[in-house]
Amino acid sequence: MKVDIAICTHNRPNELTLLLQGLRTQKHQEFDIFIMDDRTPNGIQSNHNVMCLINRLKIEGHKIFIFNNGIRIGVSRLRQKLVELIKQWGDGELI
């Protein structure tokens, strides 16, 4: 069963790095990752460790979608916005 993993973040690159590394070590590897950034200064794409893990996950065959929110809206509204995007773009069970 394929799953879509929704991750909302704001200014937590270390925690995101640990989360992505944890996903790499899971036994179930049929997943895609959707990340919504709530206006982190410089964005998550500027963090070297996060981008290395994202690139590694892509090499391993996972689709990864990164969305940057234009204005900071908080975790609840951000999560709802991400769920709507996953309904459009995703092809697995939503987690």
PDB file of N, CA and C in Angstrom:
ATOM      1  N   MET A   1       0.833  -1.167   0.000  1.00  0.00           N
ATOM      2  CA  MET A   1       0.000   0.000   0.000  1.00  0.00           C
ATOM      3  C   MET A   1       0.891   1.249   0.000  1.00  0.00           C
ATOM      4  N   LYS A   2       0.643   2.124  -0.931  1.00  0.00           N
ATOM      5  CA  LYS A   2       1.402   3.368  -1.012  1.00  0.00           C
ATOM      6  C   LYS A   2       0.753   4.423  -0.125  1.00  0.00           C
ATOM      7  N   VAL A   3       1.590   5.215   0.559  1.00  0.00           N
ATOM      8  CA  VAL A   3       1.083   6.277   1.434  1.00  0.00           C
ATOM      9  C   VAL A   3       1.709   7.613   1.045  1.00  0.00           C
ATOM     10  N   ASP A   4       0.959   8.679   1.312  1.00  0.00           N
ATOM     11  CA  ASP A   4       1.451  10.041   1.147  1.00  0.00           C
ATOM     12  C   ASP A   4       1.639  10.615   2.542  1.00  0.00           C
ATOM     13  N   ILE A   5       2.825  11.127   2.815  1.00  0.00           N
ATOM     14  CA  ILE A   5       3.157  11.650   4.143  1.00  0.00           C
ATOM     15  C   ILE A   5       3.144  13.174   4.083  1.00  0.00           C
ATOM     16  N   ALA A   6       2.338  13.780   4.954  1.00  0.00           N
ATOM     17  CA  ALA A   6       2.218  15.233   5.022  1.00  0.00           C
ATOM     18  C   ALA A   6       3.078  15.757   6.168  1.00  0.00           C
ATOM     19  N   ILE A   7       3.956  16.712   5.850  1.00  0.00           N
ATOM     20  CA  ILE A   7       4.829  17.305   6.858  1.00  0.00           C
ATOM     21  C   ILE A   7       4.680  18.828   6.788  1.00  0.00           C
ATOM     22  N   CYS A   8       4.277  19.429   7.905  1.00  0.00           N
ATOM     23  CA  CYS A   8       4.223  20.892   8.009  1.00  0.00           C
ATOM     24  C   CYS A   8       5.382  21.339   8.881  1.00  0.00           C
ATOM     25  N   THR A   9       6.044  22.413   8.480  1.00  0.00           N
ATOM     26  CA  THR A   9       7.216  22.857   9.231  1.00  0.00           C
ATOM     27  C   THR A   9       7.322  24.385   9.214  1.00  0.00           C
ATOM     28  N   HIS A  10       7.971  24.895  10.234  1.00  0.00           N
ATOM     29  CA  HIS A  10       8.335  26.312  10.281  1.00  0.00           C
ATOM     30  C   HIS A  10       9.619  26.440  11.099  1.00  0.00           C
ATOM     31  N   ASN A  11      10.689  26.774  10.435  1.00  0.00           N
ATOM     32  CA  ASN A  11      11.951  27.102  11.092  1.00  0.00           C
ATOM     33  C   ASN A  11      12.459  25.980  12.004  1.00  0.00           C
ATOM     34  N   ARG A  12      12.368  24.740  11.567  1.00  0.00           N
ATOM     35  CA  ARG A  12      12.849  23.581  12.337  1.00  0.00           C
ATOM     36  C   ARG A  12      13.657  22.642  11.441  1.00  0.00           C
ATOM     37  N   PRO A  13      14.757  23.103  10.884  1.00  0.00           N
ATOM     38  CA  PRO A  13      15.516  22.253   9.972  1.00  0.00           C
ATOM     39  C   PRO A  13      16.119  21.022  10.632  1.00  0.00           C
ATOM     40  N   ASN A  14      16.527  21.119  11.899  1.00  0.00           N
ATOM     41  CA  ASN A  14      17.122  19.951  12.573  1.00  0.00           C
ATOM     42  C   ASN A  14      16.090  18.850  12.774  1.00  0.00           C
ATOM     43  N   GLU A  15      14.878  19.226  13.197  1.00  0.00           N
ATOM     44  CA  GLU A  15      13.828  18.247  13.385  1.00  0.00           C
ATOM     45  C   GLU A  15      13.402  17.629  12.049  1.00  0.00           C
ATOM     46  N   LEU A  16      13.343  18.450  11.006  1.00  0.00           N
ATOM     47  CA  LEU A  16      12.996  17.943   9.673  1.00  0.00           C
ATOM     48  C   LEU A  16      14.051  16.970   9.174  1.00  0.00           C
ATOM     49  N   THR A  17      15.310  17.264   9.434  1.00  0.00           N
ATOM     50  CA  THR A  17      16.401  16.358   9.057  1.00  0.00           C
ATOM     51  C   THR A  17      16.243  15.010   9.752  1.00  0.00           C
ATOM     52  N   LEU A  18      15.963  15.020  11.048  1.00  0.00           N
ATOM     53  CA  LEU A  18      15.766  13.770  11.791  1.00  0.00           C
ATOM     54  C   LEU A  18      14.557  13.000  11.272  1.00  0.00           C
ATOM     55  N   LEU A  19      13.490  13.705  10.968  1.00  0.00           N
ATOM     56  CA  LEU A  19      12.290  13.062  10.446  1.00  0.00           C
ATOM     57  C   LEU A  19      12.566  12.392   9.103  1.00  0.00           C
ATOM     58  N   LEU A  20      13.226  13.095   8.198  1.00  0.00           N
ATOM     59  CA  LEU A  20      13.531  12.527   6.879  1.00  0.00           C
ATOM     60  C   LEU A  20      14.472  11.335   6.999  1.00  0.00           C
ATOM     61  N   GLN A  21      15.446  11.419   7.893  1.00  0.00           N
ATOM     62  CA  GLN A  21      16.350  10.285   8.104  1.00  0.00           C
ATOM     63  C   GLN A  21      15.581   9.089   8.653  1.00  0.00           C
ATOM     64  N   GLY A  22      14.647   9.345   9.551  1.00  0.00           N
ATOM     65  CA  GLY A  22      13.821   8.269  10.078  1.00  0.00           C
ATOM     66  C   GLY A  22      12.981   7.609   9.000  1.00  0.00           C
ATOM     67  N   LEU A  23      12.470   8.395   8.064  1.00  0.00           N
ATOM     68  CA  LEU A  23      11.689   7.827   6.961  1.00  0.00           C
ATOM     69  C   LEU A  23      12.555   6.924   6.081  1.00  0.00           C
ATOM     70  N   ARG A  24      13.815   7.284   5.915  1.00  0.00           N
ATOM     71  CA  ARG A  24      14.713   6.463   5.098  1.00  0.00           C
ATOM     72  C   ARG A  24      14.930   5.078   5.700  1.00  0.00           C
ATOM     73  N   THR A  25      14.805   4.953   7.024  1.00  0.00           N
ATOM     74  CA  THR A  25      15.105   3.682   7.682  1.00  0.00           C
ATOM     75  C   THR A  25      13.863   2.835   7.940  1.00  0.00           C
ATOM     76  N   GLN A  26      12.698   3.296   7.511  1.00  0.00           N
ATOM     77  CA  GLN A  26      11.465   2.536   7.700  1.00  0.00           C
ATOM     78  C   GLN A  26      11.467   1.273   6.848  1.00  0.00           C
ATOM     79  N   LYS A  27      10.829   0.222   7.353  1.00  0.00           N
ATOM     80  CA  LYS A  27      10.699  -1.001   6.560  1.00  0.00           C
ATOM     81  C   LYS A  27       9.760  -0.790   5.383  1.00  0.00           C
ATOM     82  N   HIS A  28       8.657  -0.078   5.604  1.00  0.00           N
ATOM     83  CA  HIS A  28       7.710   0.207   4.522  1.00  0.00           C
ATOM     84  C   HIS A  28       8.255   1.390   3.717  1.00  0.00           C
ATOM     85  N   GLN A  29       8.610   1.150   2.478  1.00  0.00           N
ATOM     86  CA  GLN A  29       9.256   2.185   1.665  1.00  0.00           C
ATOM     87  C   GLN A  29       8.382   2.692   0.514  1.00  0.00           C
ATOM     88  N   GLU A  30       7.115   2.316   0.483  1.00  0.00           N
ATOM     89  CA  GLU A  30       6.226   2.798  -0.573  1.00  0.00           C
ATOM     90  C   GLU A  30       5.532   4.078  -0.103  1.00  0.00           C
ATOM     91  N   PHE A  31       6.233   5.200  -0.210  1.00  0.00           N
ATOM     92  CA  PHE A  31       5.652   6.468   0.220  1.00  0.00           C
ATOM     93  C   PHE A  31       6.201   7.630  -0.592  1.00  0.00           C
ATOM     94  N   ASP A  32       5.400   8.684  -0.655  1.00  0.00           N
ATOM     95  CA  ASP A  32       5.805   9.975  -1.192  1.00  0.00           C
ATOM     96  C   ASP A  32       5.680  10.982  -0.058  1.00  0.00           C
ATOM     97  N   ILE A  33       6.447  12.072  -0.150  1.00  0.00           N
ATOM     98  CA  ILE A  33       6.501  13.050   0.929  1.00  0.00           C
ATOM     99  C   ILE A  33       6.057  14.418   0.402  1.00  0.00           C
ATOM    100  N   PHE A  34       5.164  15.040   1.148  1.00  0.00           N
ATOM    101  CA  PHE A  34       4.697  16.388   0.842  1.00  0.00           C
ATOM    102  C   PHE A  34       5.074  17.276   2.020  1.00  0.00           C
ATOM    103  N   ILE A  35       5.897  18.286   1.752  1.00  0.00           N
ATOM    104  CA  ILE A  35       6.364  19.191   2.806  1.00  0.00           C
ATOM    105  C   ILE A  35       5.814  20.583   2.531  1.00  0.00           C
ATOM    106  N   MET A  36       5.173  21.168   3.547  1.00  0.00           N
ATOM    107  CA  MET A  36       4.681  22.542   3.446  1.00  0.00           C
ATOM    108  C   MET A  36       5.426  23.374   4.469  1.00  0.00           C
ATOM    109  N   ASP A  37       6.145  24.384   3.986  1.00  0.00           N
ATOM    110  CA  ASP A  37       6.934  25.269   4.843  1.00  0.00           C
ATOM    111  C   ASP A  37       6.147  26.544   5.101  1.00  0.00           C
ATOM    112  N   ASP A  38       5.953  26.866   6.374  1.00  0.00           N
ATOM    113  CA  ASP A  38       5.188  28.054   6.759  1.00  0.00           C
ATOM    114  C   ASP A  38       6.109  29.260   6.898  1.00  0.00           C
ATOM    115  N   ARG A  39       6.684  29.648   5.805  1.00  0.00           N
ATOM    116  CA  ARG A  39       7.524  30.844   5.681  1.00  0.00           C
ATOM    117  C   ARG A  39       8.720  30.854   6.627  1.00  0.00           C
ATOM    118  N   THR A  40       9.511  29.788   6.560  1.00  0.00           N
ATOM    119  CA  THR A  40      10.771  29.740   7.300  1.00  0.00           C
ATOM    120  C   THR A  40      11.732  30.768   6.691  1.00  0.00           C
ATOM    121  N   PRO A  41      12.452  31.534   7.534  1.00  0.00           N
ATOM    122  CA  PRO A  41      13.445  32.455   6.969  1.00  0.00           C
ATOM    123  C   PRO A  41      14.425  31.695   6.065  1.00  0.00           C
ATOM    124  N   ASN A  42      14.631  32.146   4.880  1.00  0.00           N
ATOM    125  CA  ASN A  42      15.488  31.551   3.850  1.00  0.00           C
ATOM    126  C   ASN A  42      14.922  30.255   3.270  1.00  0.00           C
ATOM    127  N   GLY A  43      13.828  29.735   3.794  1.00  0.00           N
ATOM    128  CA  GLY A  43      13.218  28.521   3.266  1.00  0.00           C
ATOM    129  C   GLY A  43      14.010  27.274   3.615  1.00  0.00           C
ATOM    130  N   ILE A  44      13.348  26.123   3.562  1.00  0.00           N
ATOM    131  CA  ILE A  44      14.035  24.882   3.896  1.00  0.00           C
ATOM    132  C   ILE A  44      15.026  24.477   2.812  1.00  0.00           C
ATOM    133  N   GLN A  45      14.839  25.007   1.590  1.00  0.00           N
ATOM    134  CA  GLN A  45      15.764  24.665   0.513  1.00  0.00           C
ATOM    135  C   GLN A  45      17.164  25.218   0.739  1.00  0.00           C
ATOM    136  N   SER A  46      17.312  26.137   1.664  1.00  0.00           N
ATOM    137  CA  SER A  46      18.636  26.696   1.941  1.00  0.00           C
ATOM    138  C   SER A  46      19.413  25.869   2.974  1.00  0.00           C
ATOM    139  N   ASN A  47      18.776  24.870   3.576  1.00  0.00           N
ATOM    140  CA  ASN A  47      19.444  24.051   4.580  1.00  0.00           C
ATOM    141  C   ASN A  47      20.119  22.862   3.901  1.00  0.00           C
ATOM    142  N   HIS A  48      21.416  22.771   4.033  1.00  0.00           N
ATOM    143  CA  HIS A  48      22.207  21.745   3.349  1.00  0.00           C
ATOM    144  C   HIS A  48      21.810  20.332   3.763  1.00  0.00           C
ATOM    145  N   ASN A  49      21.659  20.083   5.064  1.00  0.00           N
ATOM    146  CA  ASN A  49      21.330  18.728   5.536  1.00  0.00           C
ATOM    147  C   ASN A  49      19.964  18.273   5.036  1.00  0.00           C
ATOM    148  N   VAL A  50      18.985  19.166   5.094  1.00  0.00           N
ATOM    149  CA  VAL A  50      17.639  18.830   4.615  1.00  0.00           C
ATOM    150  C   VAL A  50      17.688  18.496   3.127  1.00  0.00           C
ATOM    151  N   MET A  51      18.367  19.313   2.353  1.00  0.00           N
ATOM    152  CA  MET A  51      18.400  19.086   0.906  1.00  0.00           C
ATOM    153  C   MET A  51      19.178  17.826   0.540  1.00  0.00           C
ATOM    154  N   CYS A  52      20.225  17.491   1.294  1.00  0.00           N
ATOM    155  CA  CYS A  52      20.949  16.237   1.043  1.00  0.00           C
ATOM    156  C   CYS A  52      20.033  15.038   1.251  1.00  0.00           C
ATOM    157  N   LEU A  53      19.254  15.055   2.330  1.00  0.00           N
ATOM    158  CA  LEU A  53      18.333  13.953   2.590  1.00  0.00           C
ATOM    159  C   LEU A  53      17.214  13.894   1.556  1.00  0.00           C
ATOM    160  N   ILE A  54      16.704  15.049   1.158  1.00  0.00           N
ATOM    161  CA  ILE A  54      15.663  15.070   0.127  1.00  0.00           C
ATOM    162  C   ILE A  54      16.201  14.492  -1.175  1.00  0.00           C
ATOM    163  N   ASN A  55      17.405  14.891  -1.554  1.00  0.00           N
ATOM    164  CA  ASN A  55      17.999  14.350  -2.782  1.00  0.00           C
ATOM    165  C   ASN A  55      18.239  12.851  -2.673  1.00  0.00           C
ATOM    166  N   ARG A  56      18.658  12.385  -1.511  1.00  0.00           N
ATOM    167  CA  ARG A  56      18.877  10.953  -1.304  1.00  0.00           C
ATOM    168  C   ARG A  56      17.561  10.176  -1.414  1.00  0.00           C
ATOM    169  N   LEU A  57      16.506  10.707  -0.821  1.00  0.00           N
ATOM    170  CA  LEU A  57      15.194  10.069  -0.913  1.00  0.00           C
ATOM    171  C   LEU A  57      14.697  10.023  -2.360  1.00  0.00           C
ATOM    172  N   LYS A  58      14.974  11.068  -3.114  1.00  0.00           N
ATOM    173  CA  LYS A  58      14.595  11.067  -4.532  1.00  0.00           C
ATOM    174  C   LYS A  58      15.364   9.994  -5.297  1.00  0.00           C
ATOM    175  N   ILE A  59      16.653   9.867  -5.013  1.00  0.00           N
ATOM    176  CA  ILE A  59      17.464   8.831  -5.657  1.00  0.00           C
ATOM    177  C   ILE A  59      16.908   7.449  -5.328  1.00  0.00           C
ATOM    178  N   GLU A  60      16.408   7.281  -4.106  1.00  0.00           N
ATOM    179  CA  GLU A  60      15.851   6.000  -3.676  1.00  0.00           C
ATOM    180  C   GLU A  60      14.452   5.744  -4.249  1.00  0.00           C
ATOM    181  N   GLY A  61      13.931   6.691  -5.040  1.00  0.00           N
ATOM    182  CA  GLY A  61      12.678   6.465  -5.754  1.00  0.00           C
ATOM    183  C   GLY A  61      11.437   7.112  -5.177  1.00  0.00           C
ATOM    184  N   HIS A  62      11.597   7.963  -4.179  1.00  0.00           N
ATOM    185  CA  HIS A  62      10.437   8.624  -3.585  1.00  0.00           C
ATOM    186  C   HIS A  62      10.175   9.952  -4.286  1.00  0.00           C
ATOM    187  N   LYS A  63       8.904  10.284  -4.444  1.00  0.00           N
ATOM    188  CA  LYS A  63       8.544  11.608  -4.939  1.00  0.00           C
ATOM    189  C   LYS A  63       8.469  12.529  -3.725  1.00  0.00           C
ATOM    190  N   ILE A  64       9.055  13.707  -3.865  1.00  0.00           N
ATOM    191  CA  ILE A  64       9.016  14.682  -2.770  1.00  0.00           C
ATOM    192  C   ILE A  64       8.548  16.015  -3.345  1.00  0.00           C
ATOM    193  N   PHE A  65       7.512  16.549  -2.730  1.00  0.00           N
ATOM    194  CA  PHE A  65       6.953  17.828  -3.145  1.00  0.00           C
ATOM    195  C   PHE A  65       7.179  18.823  -2.020  1.00  0.00           C
ATOM    196  N   ILE A  66       7.732  19.979  -2.366  1.00  0.00           N
ATOM    197  CA  ILE A  66       7.973  21.028  -1.372  1.00  0.00           C
ATOM    198  C   ILE A  66       7.162  22.253  -1.771  1.00  0.00           C
ATOM    199  N   PHE A  67       6.355  22.719  -0.834  1.00  0.00           N
ATOM    200  CA  PHE A  67       5.551  23.910  -1.059  1.00  0.00           C
ATOM    201  C   PHE A  67       5.956  24.953  -0.029  1.00  0.00           C
ATOM    202  N   ASN A  68       6.072  26.199  -0.472  1.00  0.00           N
ATOM    203  CA  ASN A  68       6.391  27.306   0.420  1.00  0.00           C
ATOM    204  C   ASN A  68       5.181  28.213   0.510  1.00  0.00           C
ATOM    205  N   ASN A  69       4.701  28.418   1.726  1.00  0.00           N
ATOM    206  CA  ASN A  69       3.560  29.293   1.925  1.00  0.00           C
ATOM    207  C   ASN A  69       4.031  30.740   1.910  1.00  0.00           C
ATOM    208  N   GLY A  70       3.317  31.596   1.220  1.00  0.00           N
ATOM    209  CA  GLY A  70       3.718  32.989   1.071  1.00  0.00           C
ATOM    210  C   GLY A  70       3.634  33.808   2.346  1.00  0.00           C
ATOM    211  N   ILE A  71       2.637  33.508   3.158  1.00  0.00           N
ATOM    212  CA  ILE A  71       2.483  34.218   4.426  1.00  0.00           C
ATOM    213  C   ILE A  71       2.328  33.182   5.540  1.00  0.00           C
ATOM    214  N   ARG A  72       2.729  33.542   6.734  1.00  0.00           N
ATOM    215  CA  ARG A  72       2.652  32.612   7.855  1.00  0.00           C
ATOM    216  C   ARG A  72       1.205  32.517   8.327  1.00  0.00           C
ATOM    217  N   ILE A  73       0.650  31.288   8.341  1.00  0.00           N
ATOM    218  CA  ILE A  73      -0.768  31.121   8.679  1.00  0.00           C
ATOM    219  C   ILE A  73      -0.993  30.199   9.869  1.00  0.00           C
ATOM    220  N   GLY A  74       0.032  29.595  10.409  1.00  0.00           N
ATOM    221  CA  GLY A  74      -0.124  28.699  11.549  1.00  0.00           C
ATOM    222  C   GLY A  74      -0.319  27.254  11.123  1.00  0.00           C
ATOM    223  N   VAL A  75      -0.076  26.340  12.053  1.00  0.00           N
ATOM    224  CA  VAL A  75      -0.012  24.925  11.723  1.00  0.00           C
ATOM    225  C   VAL A  75      -1.366  24.347  11.285  1.00  0.00           C
ATOM    226  N   SER A  76      -2.464  24.745  11.905  1.00  0.00           N
ATOM    227  CA  SER A  76      -3.761  24.167  11.556  1.00  0.00           C
ATOM    228  C   SER A  76      -4.169  24.511  10.128  1.00  0.00           C
ATOM    229  N   ARG A  77      -4.107  25.778   9.784  1.00  0.00           N
ATOM    230  CA  ARG A  77      -4.465  26.193   8.420  1.00  0.00           C
ATOM    231  C   ARG A  77      -3.455  25.669   7.407  1.00  0.00           C
ATOM    232  N   LEU A  78      -2.186  25.610   7.807  1.00  0.00           N
ATOM    233  CA  LEU A  78      -1.146  25.093   6.920  1.00  0.00           C
ATOM    234  C   LEU A  78      -1.395  23.623   6.604  1.00  0.00           C
ATOM    235  N   ARG A  79      -1.736  22.845   7.631  1.00  0.00           N
ATOM    236  CA  ARG A  79      -2.015  21.418   7.444  1.00  0.00           C
ATOM    237  C   ARG A  79      -3.217  21.220   6.513  1.00  0.00           C
ATOM    238  N   GLN A  80      -4.270  22.020   6.700  1.00  0.00           N
ATOM    239  CA  GLN A  80      -5.444  21.898   5.834  1.00  0.00           C
ATOM    240  C   GLN A  80      -5.092  22.233   4.387  1.00  0.00           C
ATOM    241  N   LYS A  81      -4.277  23.258   4.201  1.00  0.00           N
ATOM    242  CA  LYS A  81      -3.841  23.632   2.851  1.00  0.00           C
ATOM    243  C   LYS A  81      -3.036  22.496   2.215  1.00  0.00           C
ATOM    244  N   LEU A  82      -2.176  21.861   3.000  1.00  0.00           N
ATOM    245  CA  LEU A  82      -1.364  20.752   2.497  1.00  0.00           C
ATOM    246  C   LEU A  82      -2.235  19.541   2.155  1.00  0.00           C
ATOM    247  N   VAL A  83      -3.236  19.251   2.974  1.00  0.00           N
ATOM    248  CA  VAL A  83      -4.144  18.140   2.683  1.00  0.00           C
ATOM    249  C   VAL A  83      -4.860  18.370   1.357  1.00  0.00           C
ATOM    250  N   GLU A  84      -5.288  19.586   1.104  1.00  0.00           N
ATOM    251  CA  GLU A  84      -5.947  19.897  -0.174  1.00  0.00           C
ATOM    252  C   GLU A  84      -4.992  19.679  -1.350  1.00  0.00           C
ATOM    253  N   LEU A  85      -3.731  20.063  -1.195  1.00  0.00           N
ATOM    254  CA  LEU A  85      -2.750  19.840  -2.263  1.00  0.00           C
ATOM    255  C   LEU A  85      -2.496  18.348  -2.479  1.00  0.00           C
ATOM    256  N   ILE A  86      -2.444  17.581  -1.398  1.00  0.00           N
ATOM    257  CA  ILE A  86      -2.215  16.144  -1.526  1.00  0.00           C
ATOM    258  C   ILE A  86      -3.392  15.477  -2.222  1.00  0.00           C
ATOM    259  N   LYS A  87      -4.600  15.936  -1.961  1.00  0.00           N
ATOM    260  CA  LYS A  87      -5.767  15.385  -2.651  1.00  0.00           C
ATOM    261  C   LYS A  87      -5.643  15.576  -4.159  1.00  0.00           C
ATOM    262  N   GLN A  88      -5.014  16.667  -4.594  1.00  0.00           N
ATOM    263  CA  GLN A  88      -4.833  16.949  -6.015  1.00  0.00           C
ATOM    264  C   GLN A  88      -3.658  16.177  -6.607  1.00  0.00           C
ATOM    265  N   TRP A  89      -2.538  16.122  -5.892  1.00  0.00           N
ATOM    266  CA  TRP A  89      -1.284  15.615  -6.438  1.00  0.00           C
ATOM    267  C   TRP A  89      -0.926  14.197  -6.000  1.00  0.00           C
ATOM    268  N   GLY A  90      -1.428  13.779  -4.854  1.00  0.00           N
ATOM    269  CA  GLY A  90      -1.022  12.499  -4.283  1.00  0.00           C
ATOM    270  C   GLY A  90      -1.729  11.315  -4.928  1.00  0.00           C
ATOM    271  N   ASP A  91      -1.140  10.142  -4.765  1.00  0.00           N
ATOM    272  CA  ASP A  91      -1.742   8.912  -5.304  1.00  0.00           C
ATOM    273  C   ASP A  91      -1.724   7.770  -4.304  1.00  0.00           C
ATOM    274  N   GLY A  92      -1.585   8.089  -3.025  1.00  0.00           N
ATOM    275  CA  GLY A  92      -1.560   7.059  -1.989  1.00  0.00           C
ATOM    276  C   GLY A  92      -2.506   7.397  -0.853  1.00  0.00           C
ATOM    277  N   GLU A  93      -2.472   6.594   0.196  1.00  0.00           N
ATOM    278  CA  GLU A  93      -3.231   6.871   1.409  1.00  0.00           C
ATOM    279  C   GLU A  93      -2.572   8.052   2.120  1.00  0.00           C
ATOM    280  N   LEU A  94      -3.369   8.965   2.609  1.00  0.00           N
ATOM    281  CA  LEU A  94      -2.837  10.161   3.274  1.00  0.00           C
ATOM    282  C   LEU A  94      -2.528   9.869   4.731  1.00  0.00           C
ATOM    283  N   ILE A  95      -1.299  10.185   5.153  1.00  0.00           N
ATOM    284  CA  ILE A  95      -0.912  10.072   6.558  1.00  0.00           C
ATOM    285  C   ILE A  95      -0.516  11.464   7.034  1.00  0.00           C
TER     286      ILE A  95
END
